[in-house]
Coordinates of N, CA and C in Angstrom, one line a residue:
A1 N 16.3 71.1 178.2 CA 16.5 69.9 178.9 C 17.7 70.0 179.7
T2 N 17.6 69.4 180.9 CA 18.8 69.5 181.8 C 19.6 68.2 181.9
D3 N 19.0 67.1 181.3 CA 19.8 65.9 181.2 C 20.6 65.9 180.0
G4 N 21.7 65.1 180.0 CA 22.5 65.1 178.7 C 23.2 63.8 178.6
I5 N 23.8 63.6 177.4 CA 24.6 62.4 177.1 C 26.0 62.9 176.8
L6 N 26.9 62.7 177.7 CA 28.2 63.3 177.7 C 29.2 62.4 178.2
K7 N 30.5 62.7 178.0 CA 31.5 62.0 178.7 C 31.4 62.3 180.2
Y8 N 31.6 61.2 181.0 CA 31.3 61.3 182.4 C 32.5 61.3 183.3
G9 N 32.5 62.0 184.4 CA 33.6 62.0 185.3 C 34.8 62.7 184.9
V10 N 34.6 63.8 184.1 CA 35.7 64.6 183.6 C 35.7 66.0 184.0
D11 N 36.7 66.8 183.9 CA 36.7 68.2 184.1 C 36.2 68.9 182.8
Y12 N 34.9 69.3 182.9 CA 34.2 69.9 181.7 C 35.0 71.0 181.1
S13 N 35.7 71.8 181.8 CA 36.4 73.0 181.3 C 37.4 72.6 180.2
S14 N 38.0 71.4 180.3 CA 39.0 71.1 179.3 C 38.5 70.0 178.3
E15 N 37.3 69.6 178.4 CA 36.8 68.5 177.6 C 36.4 69.1 176.2
P16 N 36.7 68.3 175.1 CA 36.3 68.8 173.8 C 34.8 69.0 173.7
G17 N 34.3 70.1 173.1 CA 32.9 70.4 173.0 C 32.5 71.3 174.1
Y18 N 33.4 71.7 175.0 CA 33.1 72.6 176.1 C 34.0 73.8 176.0
E19 N 33.4 74.9 176.4 CA 34.1 76.2 176.5 C 33.8 76.8 177.9
N20 N 34.9 77.0 178.7 CA 34.7 77.6 180.0 C 33.6 77.0 180.8
G21 N 33.5 75.6 180.8 CA 32.5 74.9 181.6 C 31.1 74.8 180.9
Y22 N 31.0 75.4 179.7 CA 29.7 75.3 179.0 C 29.7 74.3 177.9
A23 N 28.7 73.4 177.9 CA 28.6 72.5 176.8 C 28.2 73.2 175.5
K24 N 28.9 72.9 174.4 CA 28.7 73.6 173.1 C 27.9 72.6 172.2
L25 N 26.7 73.1 171.8 CA 25.8 72.3 171.0 C 25.4 73.0 169.7
I26 N 25.2 72.3 168.6 CA 24.6 73.0 167.4 C 23.2 73.2 167.6
Y27 N 22.7 74.4 167.4 CA 21.3 74.8 167.7 C 20.9 75.7 166.5
H28 N 20.1 75.1 165.6 CA 19.5 75.7 164.4 C 20.7 76.5 163.6
R29 N 21.7 75.7 163.3 CA 22.8 76.2 162.4 C 23.7 77.2 163.1
Q30 N 23.6 77.3 164.4 CA 24.5 78.1 165.2 C 24.8 77.3 166.5
Y31 N 25.7 77.8 167.3 CA 26.0 77.1 168.5 C 25.2 77.7 169.7
G32 N 24.8 76.8 170.5 CA 24.1 77.1 171.8 C 25.0 76.6 172.9
Y33 N 24.9 77.2 174.1 CA 25.8 76.8 175.2 C 24.9 76.5 176.4
I34 N 25.2 75.4 177.1 CA 24.5 75.0 178.3 C 25.4 74.9 179.4
D35 N 25.1 75.5 180.5 CA 25.9 75.4 181.7 C 26.0 74.0 182.2
S36 N 27.2 73.4 182.2 CA 27.4 72.0 182.6 C 26.9 71.7 184.0
N37 N 26.8 72.7 184.8 CA 26.3 72.5 186.2 C 24.8 72.1 186.1
L38 N 24.1 72.4 185.0 CA 22.7 72.1 184.9 C 22.4 70.7 184.4
L39 N 23.5 70.0 184.0 CA 23.4 68.6 183.4 C 23.3 67.7 184.6
S40 N 22.1 67.4 185.1 CA 22.0 66.7 186.4 C 22.2 65.2 186.2
A41 N 22.0 64.7 185.0 CA 22.2 63.2 184.9 C 22.9 62.9 183.7
P42 N 24.2 63.2 183.6 CA 25.0 62.9 182.4 C 25.2 61.4 182.3
V43 N 25.2 60.9 181.1 CA 25.4 59.4 180.8 C 26.7 59.3 180.1
P44 N 27.5 58.3 180.5 CA 28.8 58.1 179.8 C 28.6 57.6 178.3
V45 N 29.5 58.0 177.4 CA 29.5 57.5 176.1 C 30.8 56.6 175.9
Y46 N 30.6 55.4 175.5 CA 31.8 54.5 175.3 C 32.7 55.1 174.2
V47 N 34.0 55.2 174.5 CA 34.9 55.8 173.5 C 35.2 54.7 172.4
D48 N 35.2 53.5 172.8 CA 35.5 52.4 171.9 C 34.3 51.5 171.7
P49 N 33.6 51.5 170.6 CA 32.4 50.7 170.4 C 32.7 49.2 170.5
E50 N 34.0 48.8 170.2 CA 34.3 47.4 170.2 C 34.4 46.8 171.6
T51 N 34.6 47.6 172.6 CA 34.7 47.1 173.9 C 33.5 47.6 174.8
A52 N 32.5 48.1 174.1 CA 31.3 48.7 174.8 C 30.5 47.6 175.5
G53 N 29.9 48.0 176.6 CA 28.9 47.2 177.2 C 27.5 47.7 176.8
T54 N 26.5 47.3 177.5 CA 25.1 47.6 177.1 C 24.5 48.7 178.0
D55 N 25.3 49.2 178.9 CA 24.8 50.1 179.9 C 24.8 51.6 179.5
A56 N 25.6 51.9 178.4 CA 25.8 53.3 178.0 C 25.9 53.3 176.5
P57 N 25.6 54.5 175.8 CA 25.6 54.5 174.4 C 27.0 54.5 173.8
I58 N 27.1 54.1 172.5 CA 28.3 54.2 171.8 C 28.4 55.4 170.9
A59 N 27.3 56.1 170.8 CA 27.3 57.4 170.1 C 25.9 58.1 170.3
A60 N 25.9 59.4 170.3 CA 24.7 60.1 170.5 C 24.7 61.5 169.8
Y61 N 23.5 62.0 169.6 CA 23.4 63.3 168.9 C 22.1 64.0 169.3
T62 N 22.1 65.3 169.5 CA 20.8 66.0 169.8 C 20.6 67.1 168.8
S63 N 19.4 67.2 168.3 CA 18.9 68.4 167.6 C 17.7 69.0 168.3
F64 N 17.3 70.2 167.9 CA 16.3 70.9 168.6 C 15.1 71.3 167.7
Y65 N 13.9 71.3 168.3 CA 12.7 71.6 167.6 C 11.8 72.6 168.4
K66 N 10.9 73.2 167.7 CA 10.0 74.2 168.3 C 9.0 73.5 169.1
T67 N 8.6 74.2 170.2 CA 7.6 73.6 171.1 C 6.3 74.5 171.2
T68 N 6.1 75.3 170.2 CA 4.9 76.2 170.2 C 3.6 75.3 170.1
E69 N 2.5 75.9 170.6 CA 1.3 75.1 170.7 C 0.3 75.4 169.6
D70 N 0.8 75.9 168.5 CA -0.1 76.0 167.3 C -0.4 74.6 166.8
E71 N -1.6 74.5 166.1 CA -2.0 73.1 165.7 C -1.0 72.4 164.8
T72 N -0.4 73.0 163.8 CA 0.5 72.3 163.0 C 1.7 71.9 163.7
N73 N 2.2 72.7 164.7 CA 3.4 72.2 165.4 C 3.1 71.2 166.4
I74 N 1.9 71.2 167.0 CA 1.5 70.1 167.8 C 1.5 68.7 167.1
G75 N 1.0 68.8 165.8 CA 1.1 67.6 164.9 C 2.5 67.2 164.7
R76 N 3.4 68.2 164.5 CA 4.8 67.8 164.2 C 5.4 67.2 165.4
M77 N 5.2 67.7 166.6 CA 5.7 67.1 167.9 C 5.2 65.7 168.1
K78 N 3.9 65.5 167.7 CA 3.3 64.1 167.8 C 4.0 63.2 166.9
N79 N 4.3 63.6 165.7 CA 5.0 62.8 164.7 C 6.4 62.4 165.2
I80 N 7.1 63.4 165.8 CA 8.4 63.1 166.4 C 8.3 62.1 167.5
D81 N 7.4 62.2 168.3 CA 7.2 61.2 169.4 C 6.9 59.8 168.9
T82 N 6.0 59.8 167.9 CA 5.6 58.5 167.3 C 6.8 57.8 166.6
A83 N 7.6 58.6 165.9 CA 8.7 58.0 165.2 C 9.8 57.5 166.2
C84 N 9.9 58.3 167.3 CA 10.9 57.8 168.4 C 10.4 56.5 169.0
E85 N 9.1 56.4 169.3 CA 8.6 55.2 169.9 C 8.9 54.0 169.0
K86 N 8.6 54.1 167.7 CA 8.9 53.0 166.8 C 10.3 52.7 166.7
L87 N 11.2 53.7 166.7 CA 12.6 53.4 166.7 C 13.1 52.6 167.9
C88 N 12.6 53.0 169.0 CA 13.0 52.3 170.3 C 12.6 50.9 170.3
A89 N 11.6 50.5 169.5 CA 11.2 49.1 169.5 C 12.0 48.2 168.6
I90 N 13.0 48.7 167.9 CA 13.8 48.0 167.0 C 15.2 47.6 167.5
T91 N 15.5 46.3 167.4 CA 16.9 45.9 167.7 C 17.4 45.4 166.3
L92 N 18.6 45.9 165.9 CA 19.2 45.6 164.6 C 20.2 44.6 164.8
Q93 N 20.0 43.3 164.4 CA 21.0 42.3 164.5 C 22.2 42.5 163.6
S94 N 23.3 41.9 163.8 CA 24.4 42.0 163.0 C 24.1 41.6 161.6
G95 N 24.4 42.5 160.6 CA 24.1 42.2 159.2 C 22.7 42.7 158.7
D96 N 21.8 43.1 159.7 CA 20.5 43.6 159.3 C 20.5 45.0 158.9
N97 N 19.5 45.4 158.2 CA 19.3 46.8 157.7 C 18.2 47.5 158.5
L98 N 18.3 48.8 158.7 CA 17.2 49.6 159.1 C 16.8 50.4 157.9
D99 N 15.5 50.3 157.6 CA 14.9 51.1 156.5 C 13.9 52.0 157.1
F100 N 14.2 53.3 157.1 CA 13.4 54.2 157.9 C 11.9 54.2 157.4
N101 N 11.7 54.3 156.1 CA 10.3 54.3 155.5 C 9.6 53.1 155.9
R102 N 10.3 51.9 155.7 CA 9.6 50.7 156.0 C 9.3 50.4 157.5
D103 N 10.3 50.7 158.3 CA 10.2 50.4 159.7 C 9.6 51.4 160.6
I104 N 9.6 52.7 160.2 CA 9.0 53.8 161.0 C 7.7 54.3 160.3
G105 N 7.6 54.1 159.0 CA 6.4 54.5 158.3 C 5.4 53.3 158.4
P106 N 4.3 53.4 157.6 CA 4.0 54.5 156.6 C 3.5 55.7 157.4
Y107 N 3.7 56.9 156.7 CA 3.4 58.1 157.4 C 2.0 58.5 157.0
R108 N 1.0 58.0 157.8 CA -0.4 58.3 157.6 C -1.1 58.3 159.0
A109 N -2.3 58.9 159.0 CA -3.0 59.1 160.2 C -3.3 57.7 160.9
S110 N -3.6 56.7 160.2 CA -3.9 55.4 160.8 C -2.6 54.8 161.5
N111 N -1.5 55.3 161.2 CA -0.2 54.8 161.8 C 0.3 55.8 162.9
G112 N -0.5 56.7 163.2 CA -0.2 57.7 164.3 C 0.5 59.0 163.9
Y113 N 0.4 59.3 162.6 CA 1.1 60.5 162.1 C 0.0 61.5 161.5
P114 N -0.3 62.6 162.3 CA -1.2 63.6 161.8 C -0.5 64.5 160.8
P115 N -1.2 65.4 160.1 CA -0.6 66.4 159.2 C 0.3 67.4 160.0
A116 N 1.3 67.8 159.3 CA 2.3 68.8 159.9 C 3.1 69.3 158.7
P117 N 3.8 70.4 158.9 CA 4.7 70.9 157.9 C 5.8 69.9 157.4
V118 N 5.9 69.8 156.1 CA 7.0 69.0 155.5 C 7.7 69.8 154.5
L119 N 9.0 69.5 154.3 CA 9.8 70.2 153.3 C 9.8 69.4 152.0
V120 N 9.4 70.1 150.9 CA 9.3 69.5 149.6 C 10.0 70.5 148.7
D121 N 11.2 70.1 148.1 CA 12.0 71.0 147.2 C 12.3 72.3 147.9
G122 N 12.7 72.1 149.2 CA 13.1 73.3 150.0 C 12.0 74.2 150.5
K123 N 10.7 73.8 150.1 CA 9.6 74.7 150.6 C 8.7 73.9 151.5
S124 N 8.1 74.6 152.5 CA 7.3 74.0 153.5 C 5.8 73.9 153.0
Q125 N 5.2 72.7 153.2 CA 3.8 72.5 152.9 C 3.3 71.5 153.9
L126 N 2.0 71.3 154.0 CA 1.4 70.4 155.0 C 1.3 69.0 154.4
G127 N 1.7 68.0 155.2 CA 1.6 66.6 154.8 C 1.7 65.7 156.0
Y128 N 1.2 64.5 155.8 CA 1.2 63.5 156.9 C 2.7 63.1 157.3
G129 N 2.9 63.1 158.5 CA 4.3 62.7 159.0 C 5.3 63.7 159.1
G130 N 4.9 65.0 158.9 CA 5.8 66.1 159.0 C 6.5 66.1 160.4
G131 N 7.8 66.2 160.4 CA 8.6 66.1 161.6 C 9.5 64.8 161.6
T132 N 9.0 63.7 160.9 CA 9.8 62.5 160.9 C 11.2 62.7 160.3
C133 N 11.3 63.6 159.4 CA 12.6 63.9 158.8 C 13.6 64.4 159.8
Q134 N 13.1 65.1 160.8 CA 14.1 65.5 161.9 C 14.6 64.3 162.7
V135 N 13.7 63.3 162.8 CA 14.1 62.1 163.5 C 15.1 61.3 162.7
S136 N 14.8 61.1 161.4 CA 15.8 60.4 160.5 C 17.1 61.2 160.4
S137 N 17.0 62.5 160.4 CA 18.3 63.3 160.2 C 19.1 63.3 161.5
T138 N 18.5 63.3 162.6 CA 19.2 63.3 163.9 C 19.9 61.9 164.0
L139 N 19.1 60.9 163.6 CA 19.7 59.5 163.7 C 20.9 59.4 162.7
Y140 N 20.8 60.0 161.5 CA 21.9 60.0 160.6 C 23.1 60.5 161.2
N141 N 23.0 61.6 162.0 CA 24.2 62.2 162.6 C 24.8 61.3 163.7
V142 N 24.0 60.4 164.2 CA 24.6 59.4 165.2 C 25.3 58.3 164.4
V143 N 24.6 57.8 163.3 CA 25.2 56.8 162.5 C 26.6 57.2 161.9
L144 N 26.7 58.4 161.5 CA 27.9 58.9 160.9 C 29.1 58.8 161.9
Q145 N 28.9 58.7 163.2 CA 30.0 58.6 164.1 C 30.5 57.2 164.3
L146 N 29.8 56.2 163.7 CA 30.1 54.8 163.9 C 30.5 54.1 162.6
P147 N 31.7 53.7 162.4 CA 32.2 53.0 161.2 C 31.5 51.6 161.1
G148 N 31.0 51.1 162.2 CA 30.4 49.8 162.1 C 28.9 49.8 161.6
L149 N 28.4 51.0 161.3 CA 27.1 51.2 160.7 C 27.3 51.8 159.3
E150 N 26.9 51.1 158.3 CA 27.1 51.5 156.9 C 25.9 52.1 156.3
V151 N 26.0 53.4 155.9 CA 24.9 54.1 155.2 C 24.7 53.5 153.8
L152 N 23.4 53.1 153.6 CA 23.1 52.5 152.3 C 22.3 53.5 151.4
Q153 N 21.6 54.4 152.0 CA 20.8 55.4 151.3 C 20.6 56.6 152.2
R154 N 20.8 57.8 151.6 CA 20.6 59.0 152.3 C 20.6 60.1 151.3
R155 N 19.6 61.0 151.4 CA 19.5 62.2 150.5 C 19.1 63.4 151.4
A156 N 19.8 64.5 151.1 CA 19.4 65.8 151.8 C 18.1 66.3 151.3
H157 N 17.5 67.3 152.0 CA 16.3 67.9 151.6 C 16.5 68.8 150.4
G158 N 17.7 69.2 150.1 CA 18.0 70.2 149.0 C 19.2 70.9 149.3
N159 N 19.5 71.9 148.5 CA 20.7 72.7 148.7 C 20.8 73.4 150.0
N160 N 19.7 73.8 150.6 CA 19.7 74.5 151.9 C 19.5 73.5 153.1
G161 N 19.3 72.2 152.8 CA 19.1 71.3 153.9 C 17.9 71.6 154.8
A162 N 18.1 71.2 156.0 CA 17.0 71.5 157.0 C 17.5 72.4 158.1
S163 N 16.6 73.3 158.5 CA 17.1 74.5 159.3 C 17.6 74.0 160.7
Y164 N 17.2 72.8 161.2 CA 17.6 72.4 162.5 C 19.0 71.7 162.5
L165 N 19.7 71.6 161.4 CA 21.0 70.9 161.3 C 21.9 71.7 160.3
P166 N 23.2 71.5 160.4 CA 24.1 72.1 159.4 C 23.7 71.6 158.0
I167 N 24.1 72.3 157.0 CA 23.8 71.9 155.6 C 24.6 70.6 155.3
E168 N 23.8 69.7 154.6 CA 24.4 68.5 154.1 C 24.6 67.4 155.1
V169 N 24.0 67.5 156.3 CA 24.0 66.4 157.3 C 22.5 66.1 157.7
D170 N 21.6 66.3 156.8 CA 20.2 65.9 157.0 C 19.9 64.7 156.2
A171 N 18.8 64.0 156.5 CA 18.4 62.8 155.8 C 16.9 62.8 155.6
A172 N 16.5 63.1 154.4 CA 15.0 63.2 154.1 C 14.4 61.9 153.9
V173 N 13.2 61.7 154.4 CA 12.4 60.4 154.2 C 11.0 60.7 153.7
G174 N 10.3 59.7 153.2 CA 9.0 59.9 152.8 C 8.6 59.1 151.5
N175 N 9.5 58.7 150.7 CA 9.2 58.0 149.5 C 10.4 57.1 149.1
K176 N 10.3 56.5 147.9 CA 11.4 55.6 147.5 C 12.7 56.3 147.3
V177 N 12.6 57.6 146.8 CA 13.8 58.4 146.5 C 14.3 58.9 147.8
L178 N 13.4 59.4 148.7 CA 13.8 60.0 150.0 C 13.6 58.9 151.1
N179 N 14.7 58.4 151.5 CA 14.7 57.3 152.5 C 16.1 57.3 153.2
F180 N 16.1 56.8 154.4 CA 17.4 56.6 155.1 C 17.5 55.2 155.5
R181 N 18.6 54.5 155.0 CA 18.8 53.1 155.3 C 20.2 52.9 155.7
Y182 N 20.5 52.1 156.6 CA 21.8 51.7 157.0 C 21.9 50.2 157.5
R183 N 23.1 49.7 157.4 CA 23.3 48.3 157.8 C 24.2 48.2 159.0
N184 N 23.9 47.3 159.9 CA 24.7 47.0 161.1 C 25.8 46.1 160.7
R185 N 27.0 46.6 160.7 CA 28.2 45.8 160.4 C 29.0 45.4 161.6
F186 N 28.5 45.8 162.8 CA 29.1 45.4 164.0 C 28.8 43.9 164.2
P187 N 29.7 43.2 164.9 CA 29.5 41.7 165.2 C 28.4 41.5 166.3
Y188 N 27.7 42.5 166.7 CA 26.7 42.4 167.8 C 25.5 43.3 167.4
P189 N 24.4 43.0 168.0 CA 23.2 43.8 167.7 C 23.3 45.2 168.3
V190 N 22.6 46.1 167.7 CA 22.5 47.5 168.3 C 21.0 47.9 168.3
R191 N 20.8 48.9 169.2 CA 19.4 49.5 169.3 C 19.5 51.0 169.4
V192 N 18.4 51.7 169.2 CA 18.4 53.1 169.3 C 17.5 53.5 170.5
D193 N 18.0 54.4 171.3 CA 17.2 55.0 172.3 C 16.9 56.5 171.8
A194 N 15.6 56.7 171.5 CA 15.2 58.0 170.9 C 14.3 58.7 171.9
S195 N 14.6 59.9 172.2 CA 13.7 60.6 173.1 C 13.5 62.1 172.7
A196 N 12.3 62.6 172.9 CA 12.0 64.0 172.6 C 11.4 64.6 173.8
K197 N 12.1 65.7 174.3 CA 11.6 66.3 175.6 C 12.0 67.8 175.6
D198 N 11.0 68.7 175.8 CA 11.3 70.1 176.0 C 12.1 70.7 174.8
G199 N 11.8 70.2 173.6 CA 12.4 70.8 172.4 C 13.8 70.2 172.0
A200 N 14.2 69.2 172.8 CA 15.5 68.5 172.5 C 15.2 67.1 172.0
L201 N 15.6 66.8 170.8 CA 15.5 65.4 170.2 C 16.8 64.7 170.3
T202 N 16.9 63.7 171.1 CA 18.2 63.0 171.3 C 18.1 61.6 170.8
M203 N 19.1 61.2 170.0 CA 19.3 59.8 169.5 C 20.6 59.3 170.1
A204 N 20.5 58.1 170.7 CA 21.6 57.4 171.2 C 21.6 56.0 170.7
I205 N 22.7 55.5 170.2 CA 22.8 54.1 169.8 C 23.6 53.3 170.8
Y206 N 23.0 52.1 171.2 CA 23.6 51.3 172.2 C 23.9 49.9 171.6
R207 N 24.9 49.3 172.2 CA 25.1 47.8 172.0 C 23.9 47.1 172.7
A208 N 23.2 46.2 171.9 CA 22.1 45.5 172.5 C 22.6 44.1 173.0
E209 N 21.8 43.5 173.8 CA 22.1 42.2 174.3 C 21.8 41.1 173.3

């Protein structure tokens, strides 16, 4: 992906998260580097959520997924798209909770989720809604950046976590034990802009009107 969510109007060479003009991103438990000259449409991130407007995010995070065309991965990409669509439709008022299983599920074919690989006790198997955990986990990494969002429930996939994120920063979903929930403690509503394109899954949280 050539678009990014970054601090805007700065000298990239000296900005945190950049090395010699390259954006530094976590990519499957290691760092990947993107030439900042290829970031054709960077969007500013508000430094202070308390004074933020609604035109730019107050926090963002990107993880990466495979784009191979085998049947199970096509199902996984479909599930990521479906979960992103449902997230984008939600505005969380001050004091409200987001319950991932309740609001983005149920994970079944009738709700737009085909079978795809899921992690169970650290092992991969086929199940409906495979891929939604990457959406919840990427969202969790955005929520962690904002003290105005209180994590109510979160559990990792296991000791090894999920391969697309560092260990212990993933958020498994799928049943009562495995769920991701958080509360909006900000005095204003917030919304999630979730997008999946060319193997990049980006979550950005905005102040809503």
